[in-house]
Amino acid sequence: MKALFLAATLVFLLSFTIDAQAQRSYSPKFRGSLYNSFRRADKWTFIAGTGISVMNSDNTTRNYSSSIGLMKGNGYGVNANAGVMYQFTPQVALLGNLEYARFNGAQDMAGYKLKNSFSFSSEAVSFSGSAVFNIANNYTLAGLYRRSIRNRMIMVPYAKVGLGVMRYNAVSFGEATDEPDSEFKPTYPAIAAVIPVSAGLRFRCSNEFSFAPELTLNLTTTDYLDNTKRKGGYTGSTDQFVTASIKVFYTPHL
């Protein structure tokens, strides 16, 4: 929760600071242009994306180093997502997102004793709601919402933070037999909360279509996403994962 509080505080401070700077730097003419463009703009956007996810697995908890590589030891796999976003103001939107992630991790027999390394396979489906903050000056945002971009690309950085629920399955092989918490393993499929914290850069390249590279840290409330529970880990005691994806935005003229 400490990481969530710090991330949320950073997002709000960035959005308010940049908005205040934009209002000092741009005249009322540009502010009026922004809100006039936004009043005429379409507010609904449909989003789809794909990428790769890497887990903070319990393989990292004992000064992890491996000849098979950090990603393979921690577990990684494909990610796909789809969502719908509604823009309330030029700066703030609400996003509903459905996401699928799969992970496969490999046991490192050469670098570890059997009980300290394991192979696993898991998959998770989550649904979350997020607040999205466009971090740009008024002139740039006005270009994002105009009906025509006049043959030029608009680039807008954004950040988002949300809350959701995740349903997951996991299986592992060769894990420690002396785990003190092994009797508390959940019955699969299991449920956990997830908090996605993201940053991206949106490129509007036509009246309807945009795309964005996006990086997301998914904070979960379970330590069994790799089917094994141990203390430690690079990003905390629970199993978190990072997703790098490319997203496509479609804003129809309604």
Protein backbone atom coordinates (compact mmCIF):
# COMPACT_ATOMS: atom_id res chain seq x y z
CA MET A 1 0.00 0.00 0.00
CA LYS A 2 2.97 2.29 0.56
CA ALA A 3 3.94 1.88 -3.11
CA LEU A 4 0.34 2.65 -4.16
CA PHE A 5 0.23 5.80 -2.03
CA LEU A 6 3.53 7.05 -3.46
CA ALA A 7 2.48 6.31 -7.04
CA ALA A 8 -0.90 8.00 -6.67
CA THR A 9 0.68 11.04 -5.01
CA LEU A 10 3.20 11.35 -7.83
CA VAL A 11 0.49 11.18 -10.50
CA PHE A 12 -1.63 13.87 -8.85
CA LEU A 13 1.34 16.16 -8.22
CA LEU A 14 2.48 15.85 -11.82
CA SER A 15 -0.98 16.54 -13.26
CA PHE A 16 -1.64 19.57 -11.05
CA THR A 17 1.88 21.01 -11.47
CA ILE A 18 1.90 20.74 -15.25
CA ASP A 19 -1.64 22.10 -15.54
CA ALA A 20 -0.69 25.10 -13.38
CA GLN A 21 2.38 25.73 -15.51
CA ALA A 22 0.30 25.47 -18.68
CA GLN A 23 -2.20 28.03 -17.42
CA ARG A 24 0.62 30.46 -16.60
CA SER A 25 2.38 29.89 -19.92
CA TYR A 26 -0.58 30.11 -22.31
CA SER A 27 -2.98 32.92 -22.91
CA PRO A 28 -6.78 32.73 -22.50
CA LYS A 29 -6.92 32.34 -26.28
CA PHE A 30 -5.27 28.91 -26.04
CA ARG A 31 -7.38 27.89 -23.02
CA GLY A 32 -10.51 28.83 -24.94
CA SER A 33 -9.28 26.89 -27.96
CA LEU A 34 -8.79 23.79 -25.78
CA TYR A 35 -12.29 23.78 -24.30
CA ASN A 36 -13.96 24.71 -27.59
CA SER A 37 -12.19 21.77 -29.23
CA PHE A 38 -13.14 19.47 -26.36
CA ARG A 39 -16.83 20.45 -26.50
CA ARG A 40 -16.94 19.37 -30.14
CA ALA A 41 -14.81 16.26 -29.62
CA ASP A 42 -15.99 12.66 -29.36
CA LYS A 43 -15.56 11.46 -25.78
CA TRP A 44 -15.67 7.64 -26.17
CA THR A 45 -12.52 5.73 -27.14
CA PHE A 46 -12.05 1.97 -27.64
CA ILE A 47 -8.62 0.54 -26.83
CA ALA A 48 -6.87 -2.77 -27.63
CA GLY A 49 -3.27 -3.77 -27.02
CA THR A 50 -0.74 -6.55 -26.71
CA GLY A 51 2.73 -6.95 -25.27
CA ILE A 52 4.90 -8.90 -22.85
CA SER A 53 4.64 -9.29 -19.06
CA VAL A 54 7.46 -10.15 -16.62
CA MET A 55 6.73 -11.33 -13.07
CA ASN A 56 8.47 -10.60 -9.77
CA SER A 57 8.66 -14.32 -8.98
CA ASP A 58 9.86 -15.91 -5.75
CA ASN A 59 12.89 -17.11 -7.71
CA THR A 60 14.29 -13.61 -7.02
CA THR A 61 14.13 -13.82 -3.24
CA ARG A 62 17.57 -15.28 -2.44
CA ASN A 63 20.07 -13.00 -4.16
CA TYR A 64 18.88 -14.32 -7.51
CA SER A 65 21.41 -14.80 -10.30
CA SER A 66 21.00 -17.32 -13.05
CA SER A 67 22.55 -18.63 -16.23
CA ILE A 68 19.08 -18.94 -17.78
CA GLY A 69 18.40 -15.19 -17.54
CA LEU A 70 16.38 -12.96 -15.27
CA MET A 71 13.20 -12.99 -17.40
CA LYS A 72 13.09 -16.76 -17.81
CA GLY A 73 13.75 -17.35 -14.11
CA ASN A 74 11.13 -14.85 -12.96
CA GLY A 75 8.56 -15.90 -15.53
CA TYR A 76 7.34 -14.02 -18.56
CA GLY A 77 4.75 -14.34 -21.29
CA VAL A 78 2.23 -12.66 -23.56
CA ASN A 79 -0.29 -10.05 -22.53
CA ALA A 80 -3.48 -8.88 -24.26
CA ASN A 81 -5.98 -6.23 -23.19
CA ALA A 82 -9.08 -4.37 -24.34
CA GLY A 83 -10.92 -1.43 -22.82
CA VAL A 84 -13.31 1.47 -23.15
CA MET A 85 -12.43 5.02 -22.06
CA TYR A 86 -14.63 8.07 -21.51
CA GLN A 87 -13.03 11.54 -21.43
CA PHE A 88 -14.65 13.73 -18.72
CA THR A 89 -12.35 16.74 -19.20
CA PRO A 90 -9.39 17.38 -21.51
CA GLN A 91 -7.09 16.17 -18.71
CA VAL A 92 -9.06 13.38 -16.98
CA ALA A 93 -10.71 10.19 -18.26
CA LEU A 94 -12.11 6.96 -16.81
CA LEU A 95 -11.01 3.62 -18.27
CA GLY A 96 -12.53 0.15 -17.91
CA ASN A 97 -9.99 -2.52 -18.91
CA LEU A 98 -10.07 -6.31 -19.39
CA GLU A 99 -6.64 -7.97 -19.43
CA TYR A 100 -5.12 -11.43 -19.91
CA ALA A 101 -1.56 -12.39 -18.94
CA ARG A 102 0.33 -15.68 -19.08
CA PHE A 103 3.64 -16.54 -17.37
CA ASN A 104 6.14 -19.39 -17.69
CA GLY A 105 9.19 -19.59 -15.42
CA ALA A 106 12.10 -22.04 -15.68
CA GLN A 107 14.00 -23.91 -12.98
CA ASP A 108 17.73 -23.21 -12.81
CA MET A 109 19.32 -26.52 -11.76
CA ALA A 110 22.87 -25.25 -12.32
CA GLY A 111 22.56 -22.11 -10.21
CA TYR A 112 20.39 -23.38 -7.36
CA LYS A 113 19.68 -26.39 -5.22
CA LEU A 114 16.38 -27.98 -6.18
CA LYS A 115 14.46 -26.57 -3.21
CA ASN A 116 15.49 -22.97 -4.06
CA SER A 117 14.45 -22.96 -7.70
CA PHE A 118 11.35 -24.13 -9.53
CA SER A 119 9.48 -24.07 -12.80
CA PHE A 120 5.96 -22.70 -12.96
CA SER A 121 3.15 -21.80 -15.31
CA SER A 122 0.31 -19.42 -14.55
CA GLU A 123 -2.31 -17.27 -16.20
CA ALA A 124 -4.49 -14.42 -14.99
CA VAL A 125 -7.54 -12.52 -16.20
CA SER A 126 -8.30 -9.17 -14.58
CA PHE A 127 -10.82 -6.36 -14.84
CA SER A 128 -9.96 -2.91 -13.55
CA GLY A 129 -11.18 0.67 -13.52
CA SER A 130 -8.58 3.43 -13.80
CA ALA A 131 -8.35 7.21 -13.74
CA VAL A 132 -6.31 8.47 -16.71
CA PHE A 133 -4.47 11.81 -16.57
CA ASN A 134 -3.23 13.54 -19.73
CA ILE A 135 -0.03 15.41 -18.86
CA ALA A 136 0.39 18.15 -21.48
CA ASN A 137 -0.07 21.88 -21.95
CA ASN A 138 -3.34 23.36 -23.20
CA TYR A 139 -2.09 23.95 -26.74
CA THR A 140 -1.08 20.29 -27.20
CA LEU A 141 -4.33 19.01 -25.66
CA ALA A 142 -6.37 21.22 -27.98
CA GLY A 143 -4.70 19.45 -30.92
CA LEU A 144 -5.65 16.07 -29.44
CA TYR A 145 -9.38 16.91 -29.51
CA ARG A 146 -9.75 18.85 -32.75
CA ARG A 147 -11.79 17.19 -35.48
CA SER A 148 -8.87 17.46 -37.87
CA ILE A 149 -5.16 17.32 -37.02
CA ARG A 150 -4.14 18.89 -40.36
CA ASN A 151 -1.54 16.31 -41.34
CA ARG A 152 0.51 16.52 -38.15
CA MET A 153 0.97 14.02 -35.34
CA ILE A 154 -0.05 14.96 -31.78
CA MET A 155 1.94 13.46 -28.87
CA VAL A 156 0.44 13.46 -25.35
CA PRO A 157 2.03 11.72 -22.33
CA TYR A 158 -0.36 10.22 -19.80
CA ALA A 159 -0.41 8.39 -16.48
CA LYS A 160 -3.08 6.24 -14.88
CA VAL A 161 -3.81 4.45 -11.64
CA GLY A 162 -6.63 2.01 -10.95
CA LEU A 163 -8.10 -0.81 -8.92
CA GLY A 164 -9.36 -4.18 -10.09
CA VAL A 165 -9.93 -7.86 -9.42
CA MET A 166 -7.86 -10.73 -10.85
CA ARG A 167 -8.75 -14.41 -11.33
CA TYR A 168 -5.71 -16.65 -11.71
CA ASN A 169 -4.47 -20.26 -11.98
CA ALA A 170 -0.93 -21.46 -11.19
CA VAL A 171 1.06 -24.67 -11.10
CA SER A 172 4.72 -25.22 -10.14
CA PHE A 173 7.30 -28.02 -10.25
CA GLY A 174 10.38 -28.61 -8.07
CA GLU A 175 9.50 -25.94 -5.51
CA ALA A 176 10.67 -26.08 -1.88
CA THR A 177 9.24 -28.90 0.21
CA ASP A 178 9.96 -27.11 3.51
CA GLU A 179 7.78 -24.01 2.95
CA PRO A 180 6.14 -23.00 6.26
CA ASP A 181 3.15 -21.49 4.45
CA SER A 182 2.55 -24.30 1.93
CA GLU A 183 -0.58 -25.51 3.76
CA PHE A 184 -2.22 -22.14 3.06
CA LYS A 185 -2.06 -22.38 -0.72
CA PRO A 186 -5.29 -21.21 -2.34
CA THR A 187 -7.65 -23.44 -4.27
CA TYR A 188 -7.44 -22.54 -7.96
CA PRO A 189 -8.84 -20.63 -9.68
CA ALA A 190 -8.17 -18.01 -7.01
CA ILE A 191 -9.10 -14.33 -6.68
CA ALA A 192 -6.84 -11.38 -5.80
CA ALA A 193 -6.97 -7.61 -6.01
CA VAL A 194 -4.76 -5.80 -8.53
CA ILE A 195 -3.65 -2.15 -8.69
CA PRO A 196 -2.35 -1.10 -12.15
CA VAL A 197 -0.07 1.97 -12.25
CA SER A 198 0.87 3.04 -15.80
CA ALA A 199 2.63 5.63 -17.91
CA GLY A 200 2.45 5.98 -21.68
CA LEU A 201 2.87 8.30 -24.66
CA ARG A 202 -0.14 8.64 -26.96
CA PHE A 203 0.43 9.50 -30.63
CA ARG A 204 -2.64 10.74 -32.51
CA CYS A 205 -1.96 10.04 -36.18
CA SER A 206 -5.44 10.46 -37.72
CA ASN A 207 -8.89 11.73 -36.79
CA GLU A 208 -9.91 8.31 -35.46
CA PHE A 209 -6.74 6.42 -34.62
CA SER A 210 -3.96 6.82 -32.06
CA PHE A 211 -1.35 4.44 -30.69
CA ALA A 212 0.70 4.39 -27.50
CA PRO A 213 3.63 2.48 -26.00
CA GLU A 214 2.73 1.89 -22.35
CA LEU A 215 4.51 0.52 -19.27
CA THR A 216 2.41 -0.81 -16.36
CA LEU A 217 3.32 -2.02 -12.87
CA ASN A 218 0.62 -4.38 -11.60
CA LEU A 219 0.57 -4.58 -7.80
CA THR A 220 -1.30 -7.69 -6.59
CA THR A 221 -2.40 -8.92 -3.18
CA THR A 222 -1.28 -12.54 -3.71
CA ASP A 223 2.09 -14.27 -3.35
CA TYR A 224 0.83 -17.36 -5.19
CA LEU A 225 0.81 -16.13 -8.78
CA ASP A 226 3.80 -18.48 -9.24
CA ASN A 227 2.21 -21.09 -6.90
CA THR A 228 4.98 -20.58 -4.32
CA LYS A 229 5.22 -18.33 -1.26
CA ARG A 230 8.52 -17.04 0.11
CA LYS A 231 9.66 -13.87 1.80
CA GLY A 232 11.35 -11.07 -0.13
CA GLY A 233 11.34 -10.08 -3.79
CA TYR A 234 12.49 -7.05 -5.76
CA THR A 235 9.11 -5.26 -5.60
CA GLY A 236 7.77 -6.55 -2.29
CA SER A 237 6.57 -9.73 -0.64
CA THR A 238 3.71 -10.39 -3.09
CA ASP A 239 3.98 -11.37 -6.77
CA GLN A 240 3.89 -8.23 -8.91
CA PHE A 241 4.36 -8.04 -12.66
CA VAL A 242 5.38 -5.42 -15.20
CA THR A 243 3.77 -5.17 -18.64
CA ALA A 244 5.21 -3.42 -21.70
CA SER A 245 2.60 -3.10 -24.45
CA ILE A 246 1.56 -1.26 -27.59
CA LYS A 247 -2.03 0.04 -27.54
CA VAL A 248 -4.28 1.20 -30.36
CA PHE A 249 -6.95 3.87 -29.65
CA TYR A 250 -10.05 4.16 -31.84
CA THR A 251 -12.31 7.20 -31.37
CA PRO A 252 -15.36 6.94 -33.65
CA HIS A 253 -17.32 10.00 -34.76
CA LEU A 254 -20.62 9.42 -32.98
